[in-house]
Coordinates of C-alpha atoms and ligand atoms in Angstrom, one line a residue:
M216 CA 138.1 129.4 125.4
R217 CA 135.7 130.9 122.9
L218 CA 137.9 129.6 119.9
L219 CA 138.1 126.4 122.0
K220 CA 134.1 126.2 122.2
T221 CA 133.8 127.2 118.4
A222 CA 136.5 124.2 117.5
L223 CA 134.7 121.8 119.9
V224 CA 131.1 122.5 118.5
A225 CA 132.1 122.4 114.7
G226 CA 133.9 118.9 115.3
A227 CA 130.9 117.7 117.0
L228 CA 129.2 118.9 114.3
A229 CA 131.2 117.1 111.8
V230 CA 130.6 114.1 113.7
L231 CA 127.2 114.2 113.4
S232 CA 126.9 114.9 110.1
V233 CA 129.0 111.9 108.9
T234 CA 126.4 110.0 110.9
T235 CA 123.5 111.6 109.6
I236 CA 125.0 110.8 106.4
A237 CA 125.7 106.9 107.2
A238 CA 122.2 106.6 108.8
Y239 CA 120.4 108.5 105.6
A240 CA 122.4 106.3 102.9
Q241 CA 120.5 103.2 105.0
D242 CA 117.5 104.6 105.2
T243 CA 116.9 105.6 101.5
K244 CA 113.0 105.3 101.1
I245 CA 111.4 105.6 98.0
G246 CA 107.6 106.0 97.1
F247 CA 105.6 104.8 94.5
I248 CA 102.3 106.0 93.8
V249 CA 100.1 104.6 90.9
K250 CA 96.2 105.8 89.6
Q251 CA 94.8 102.4 89.7
P252 CA 96.1 100.2 92.3
E253 CA 93.6 97.3 91.4
E254 CA 95.1 97.0 87.7
P255 CA 97.1 94.3 87.0
W256 CA 99.5 96.4 84.9
F257 CA 100.2 98.4 88.5
Q258 CA 100.3 95.6 90.6
D259 CA 103.1 94.1 88.1
E260 CA 104.7 97.3 88.2
W261 CA 104.8 97.1 92.4
K262 CA 105.7 93.8 92.3
F263 CA 108.7 94.7 90.2
A264 CA 109.8 97.7 91.8
D265 CA 109.1 95.5 95.4
Q266 CA 112.3 93.3 93.6
A267 CA 114.3 96.5 93.2
A268 CA 114.0 97.8 96.3
K269 CA 115.0 94.3 98.2
E270 CA 118.6 93.7 95.6
K271 CA 119.6 97.6 96.5
G272 CA 117.8 97.2 100.4
F273 CA 115.8 101.0 100.3
T274 CA 112.0 100.7 101.3
L275 CA 109.6 101.4 98.8
V276 CA 106.6 102.8 100.2
K277 CA 103.7 101.8 97.5
I278 CA 100.8 103.9 97.4
G279 CA 97.4 103.7 95.4
A280 CA 95.9 107.6 94.8
E281 CA 92.8 107.7 92.3
D282 CA 92.3 111.0 92.4
G283 CA 94.5 114.3 92.8
E284 CA 93.3 115.0 96.6
K285 CA 94.7 111.7 97.6
L286 CA 97.9 112.1 95.4
M287 CA 98.5 115.4 97.2
S288 CA 98.0 113.9 100.5
A289 CA 100.4 110.7 99.4
I290 CA 103.1 113.1 98.4
D291 CA 103.1 115.0 101.8
N292 CA 102.3 112.0 103.7
L293 CA 105.9 110.7 102.2
G294 CA 107.7 113.8 102.9
A295 CA 106.6 113.6 106.5
Q296 CA 107.9 110.0 106.5
G297 CA 111.3 111.2 105.5
A298 CA 111.2 109.6 102.1
Q299 CA 113.6 111.1 99.3
G300 CA 111.8 110.6 96.1
F301 CA 109.0 109.4 94.3
I302 CA 107.7 107.7 91.2
V303 CA 104.1 108.4 90.1
C304 CA 101.5 107.5 87.9
T305 CA 99.2 110.5 88.5
P306 CA 95.6 109.9 88.1
D307 CA 95.0 113.3 86.1
V308 CA 98.2 115.0 83.9
K309 CA 97.1 118.3 84.5
L310 CA 97.5 118.0 87.5
G311 CA 101.5 118.7 86.3
P312 CA 102.6 121.7 88.0
G313 CA 100.9 121.3 91.0
I314 CA 102.7 118.3 91.5
V315 CA 106.3 119.3 91.0
A316 CA 105.5 121.8 93.6
K317 CA 104.2 119.0 96.0
A318 CA 107.6 117.2 95.6
A319 CA 109.8 120.8 95.8
A320 CA 108.1 122.0 99.0
N321 CA 108.5 118.1 100.3
N322 CA 111.9 117.8 99.2
L323 CA 111.4 114.9 97.4
K324 CA 112.9 113.9 93.6
L325 CA 110.6 113.1 91.5
M326 CA 110.3 110.9 88.4
T327 CA 107.0 109.9 86.1
V328 CA 105.6 106.6 85.4
D329 CA 103.2 105.9 82.4
D330 CA 101.7 109.2 82.4
R331 CA 103.5 112.2 81.7
L332 CA 102.8 115.4 83.6
V333 CA 101.5 118.6 81.7
G334 CA 101.7 121.9 82.1
A335 CA 98.8 124.6 81.8
D336 CA 99.4 124.8 77.8
G337 CA 99.2 121.1 77.7
K338 CA 102.7 120.9 77.0
A339 CA 104.8 117.9 78.5
L340 CA 106.6 118.8 81.9
E341 CA 110.0 117.9 79.6
D342 CA 111.9 118.6 83.1
V343 CA 110.8 115.8 84.9
P344 CA 112.0 112.5 84.2
H345 CA 109.7 110.3 82.5
M346 CA 109.4 106.7 81.7
G347 CA 106.4 105.8 79.2
I348 CA 105.4 103.8 76.3
S349 CA 106.3 104.8 72.7
A350 CA 102.7 105.1 72.5
T351 CA 102.4 106.0 69.1
K352 CA 104.2 103.0 68.1
I353 CA 102.6 100.1 70.1
G354 CA 99.2 102.1 68.6
E355 CA 100.4 101.5 64.9
A356 CA 101.2 97.7 66.0
V357 CA 97.6 97.3 67.2
G358 CA 96.1 98.7 64.3
Q359 CA 98.4 96.0 61.8
A360 CA 97.4 93.2 64.3
I361 CA 93.6 94.2 63.7
V362 CA 94.3 94.4 59.8
D363 CA 96.2 91.2 59.6
E364 CA 93.3 89.6 61.4
M365 CA 90.7 91.1 59.3
K366 CA 93.0 89.8 56.4
A367 CA 92.9 85.9 57.6
R368 CA 88.9 86.3 58.5
G369 CA 88.5 87.6 54.4
W370 CA 86.7 90.5 56.0
K371 CA 86.4 94.0 53.7
A372 CA 87.3 97.2 55.5
D373 CA 83.9 98.8 54.1
E374 CA 81.4 96.1 56.0
V375 CA 83.3 96.6 59.5
G376 CA 82.7 99.2 62.1
A377 CA 85.5 100.5 64.5
I378 CA 84.9 101.4 68.2
R379 CA 88.0 103.6 69.3
V380 CA 87.7 103.0 72.9
S381 CA 88.7 106.7 73.9
Y382 CA 90.2 108.8 76.7
D383 CA 91.1 112.0 75.4
Q384 CA 92.3 113.8 78.3
L385 CA 95.3 111.8 78.6
P386 CA 97.6 112.2 75.8
T387 CA 99.5 108.7 75.8
A388 CA 96.0 107.2 74.9
V389 CA 95.3 109.7 71.8
D390 CA 98.8 108.8 70.6
R391 CA 97.6 104.9 70.9
V392 CA 94.2 105.2 69.6
E393 CA 95.6 107.4 66.4
G394 CA 98.7 105.3 66.1
A395 CA 95.6 102.6 66.0
I396 CA 93.4 104.5 63.5
S397 CA 96.5 105.1 61.1
V398 CA 97.0 101.8 60.0
L399 CA 93.7 101.0 59.9
K400 CA 93.0 103.8 57.5
A401 CA 96.1 102.9 55.5
N402 CA 94.4 99.7 54.5
G403 CA 90.8 101.3 53.8
F404 CA 89.1 101.8 56.6
K405 CA 86.8 104.8 55.8
A406 CA 86.9 107.2 58.8
E407 CA 83.4 107.3 59.0
N408 CA 83.0 103.8 60.2
I409 CA 85.1 104.4 62.9
F410 CA 83.2 105.3 66.5
D411 CA 84.4 107.5 69.4
A412 CA 83.5 105.5 72.6
P413 CA 84.4 108.0 75.4
Q414 CA 85.3 106.2 78.6
A415 CA 84.4 108.1 82.0
K416 CA 87.9 106.1 83.4
T417 CA 90.1 103.7 82.2
D418 CA 88.6 100.7 83.6
T419 CA 86.7 97.7 82.1
E420 CA 83.4 98.8 83.5
A421 CA 83.3 102.2 82.2
A422 CA 84.8 101.2 78.6
L423 CA 81.5 98.6 78.5
N424 CA 79.4 101.3 78.7
A425 CA 81.1 103.3 76.2
A426 CA 81.2 100.8 73.8
T427 CA 77.5 99.5 74.5
V428 CA 76.2 102.9 73.4
V429 CA 78.2 102.7 70.0
L430 CA 76.8 99.2 69.4
N431 CA 73.3 99.9 69.9
A432 CA 73.6 102.9 67.5
H433 CA 74.9 101.1 64.7
A434 CA 73.3 97.7 65.1
E435 CA 73.3 97.6 61.3
I436 CA 77.2 96.7 61.7
K437 CA 77.9 93.4 62.0
K438 CA 81.6 93.0 62.4
W439 CA 83.7 94.9 64.5
V440 CA 87.2 95.9 65.9
S441 CA 87.9 97.9 68.9
F442 CA 91.1 99.3 70.2
G443 CA 92.0 101.8 73.1
L444 CA 94.3 102.7 75.8
N445 CA 94.7 99.5 77.4
D446 CA 93.5 95.8 77.5
E447 CA 90.7 96.8 80.1
A448 CA 89.1 99.2 77.5
V449 CA 89.3 97.1 74.9
L450 CA 87.8 94.0 77.0
G451 CA 85.0 96.6 78.2
A452 CA 84.3 96.7 74.3
V453 CA 84.5 92.9 73.9
R454 CA 82.1 92.5 76.4
A455 CA 79.6 95.0 75.5
S456 CA 79.7 93.2 72.0
E457 CA 78.7 90.1 73.9
S458 CA 76.0 91.4 76.0
V459 CA 74.7 92.3 72.8
G460 CA 74.6 89.0 70.9
I461 CA 77.2 89.4 68.4
P462 CA 79.6 86.6 68.4
A463 CA 83.0 86.1 68.8
D464 CA 84.2 85.1 65.3
S465 CA 82.6 88.8 64.4
V466 CA 85.0 90.5 66.7
I467 CA 88.8 91.6 66.7
G468 CA 89.9 93.6 69.2
V469 CA 93.6 94.4 70.9
G470 CA 94.8 95.2 73.5
I471 CA 97.7 97.0 75.1
G472 CA 99.4 95.4 78.1
G473 CA 99.4 92.2 78.6
A474 CA 99.2 91.7 82.3
D475 CA 96.4 89.0 83.9
S476 CA 93.2 91.0 82.3
A477 CA 95.0 89.9 79.0
I478 CA 96.2 86.9 80.2
N479 CA 93.4 85.1 81.8
E480 CA 91.2 86.2 78.6
F481 CA 93.6 84.1 76.5
K482 CA 93.3 81.1 79.3
K483 CA 89.3 81.1 78.4
P484 CA 88.6 77.6 77.2
T485 CA 86.9 79.4 73.8
A486 CA 88.5 82.6 72.1
T487 CA 86.7 85.5 72.5
G488 CA 86.7 88.1 70.4
F489 CA 90.1 89.7 72.1
V490 CA 92.5 88.1 69.7
G491 CA 95.7 89.7 71.0
T492 CA 97.7 92.4 73.0
V493 CA 100.7 94.5 72.5
I494 CA 102.4 93.1 75.8
I495 CA 104.3 95.8 77.5
S496 CA 107.1 96.1 80.1
P497 CA 105.8 96.3 83.9
K498 CA 109.5 95.1 84.3
R499 CA 111.0 98.4 82.9
H500 CA 108.3 100.5 84.3
G501 CA 108.7 98.8 87.6
Y502 CA 111.9 97.8 88.4
E503 CA 113.9 100.2 86.0
T504 CA 112.2 103.4 87.4
A505 CA 112.7 102.3 90.9
L506 CA 116.0 101.6 90.3
N507 CA 116.5 105.1 88.6
M508 CA 115.2 106.6 91.5
Y509 CA 117.7 104.6 94.1
D510 CA 120.6 105.9 91.4
W511 CA 119.4 109.5 91.7
V512 CA 118.7 109.0 96.0
A513 CA 121.8 107.6 97.0
S514 CA 124.6 108.2 94.3
N515 CA 123.1 111.9 92.9
K516 CA 122.7 110.3 89.1
E517 CA 119.7 111.9 87.6
P518 CA 117.6 109.6 85.7
E519 CA 117.0 110.5 81.7
K520 CA 114.7 112.8 81.1
L521 CA 112.7 110.6 78.8
I522 CA 112.7 106.5 78.6
L523 CA 110.5 105.2 75.7
T524 CA 109.8 101.4 75.8
S525 CA 108.6 99.3 73.3
G526 CA 106.1 96.0 73.3
A527 CA 105.7 92.8 71.3
L528 CA 102.0 91.7 69.9
A529 CA 101.0 88.3 71.7
K530 CA 98.1 85.9 71.0
R531 CA 96.3 83.2 72.5
D532 CA 98.9 80.7 71.2
D533 CA 102.2 82.6 72.0
Y534 CA 101.4 84.8 74.9
Q535 CA 103.8 82.7 76.9
K536 CA 106.5 82.8 74.6
V537 CA 106.5 86.3 74.5
R538 CA 106.5 87.0 77.9
Q539 CA 109.4 85.1 78.5
G540 CA 111.4 87.1 75.7
L541 CA 110.5 89.9 77.4
G542 CA 111.7 88.8 80.8
I543 CA 108.3 89.0 82.4
E544 CA 107.3 85.8 83.4
Ligands
GLA15 C1 98.5 104.3 80.9 C2 97.1 103.1 81.3 C3 97.9 102.1 81.8 C4 98.9 101.4 81.3 C5 100.0 102.1 81.6 C6 101.5 101.5 80.5 O1 98.4 104.7 82.5 O2 96.3 103.7 82.2 O3 96.9 100.7 81.6 O4 98.6 101.2 79.9 O5 99.8 103.6 80.9 O6 102.5 102.9 80.6

């Protein structure tokens, strides 16, 4: 009798687990958390992640988390909703070990995008799959675009100041600006003509404030170039130059991104000091990471540990073509 009961229970359990698996496959739920939801780059990432969700039939839960506290509760929230994994661009890379622990406690698979997590020693957490841009290379492309424009305008390096809009707590930000600086220096720019403008946040307003301090401190310099983490940083420096009365043809700013912040600038009837941007791909960062996470959850296929994406320079006159080439138009 007891044996029979055991067999019945086992059979029932087997049926139950089959239905559980079936339901599980249908209800794949993936989180996509970003640090700055209002920034066009992140809006675009979400847009392309949505596209992956539609194609594969999973649920995408989009959450903005501007600080660590919001991020931690977002992860708990995903766990409570029965999500199986999430992609995150963290507001602070130093939260790395905490994020890993929170994900594990909620039984969630974790992949990062854009900003790579670091441990207590400041080194990247290499076990967490990550997709980011090839920051140094893209920074070099920014530097080259600036140098080319200086040559086209007949500027001499020693009469020009450079605003390094910086956010040095973020490794990818350091790699990007240092990439640009290496090219400037290789083309005759002196280190003492490069001025640091540390931004408190990675948005245009914070960059404007930081750049204004530099411009006011060096009113004797009449020609300026500028670079930074993203388009918002460079747009802040360009707005600062306008507000202190420097004409557009005395400013060369080259950003990174190529989302609406840059495109709207290119669409202005007259050219500003924002000369170009290295367009990176929100499609790869949004669509592909979402797909990678889906494959991991649904087919147990773990993403590559590190995927680095490239960029392409675009200016006012050719940005549409460049965007089409990247499949983001
Ligand atoms: C960082 C920046 C964003 C964007 C991404 C691209 O997260 O803050 O603006 O440039 O990198 O990876």
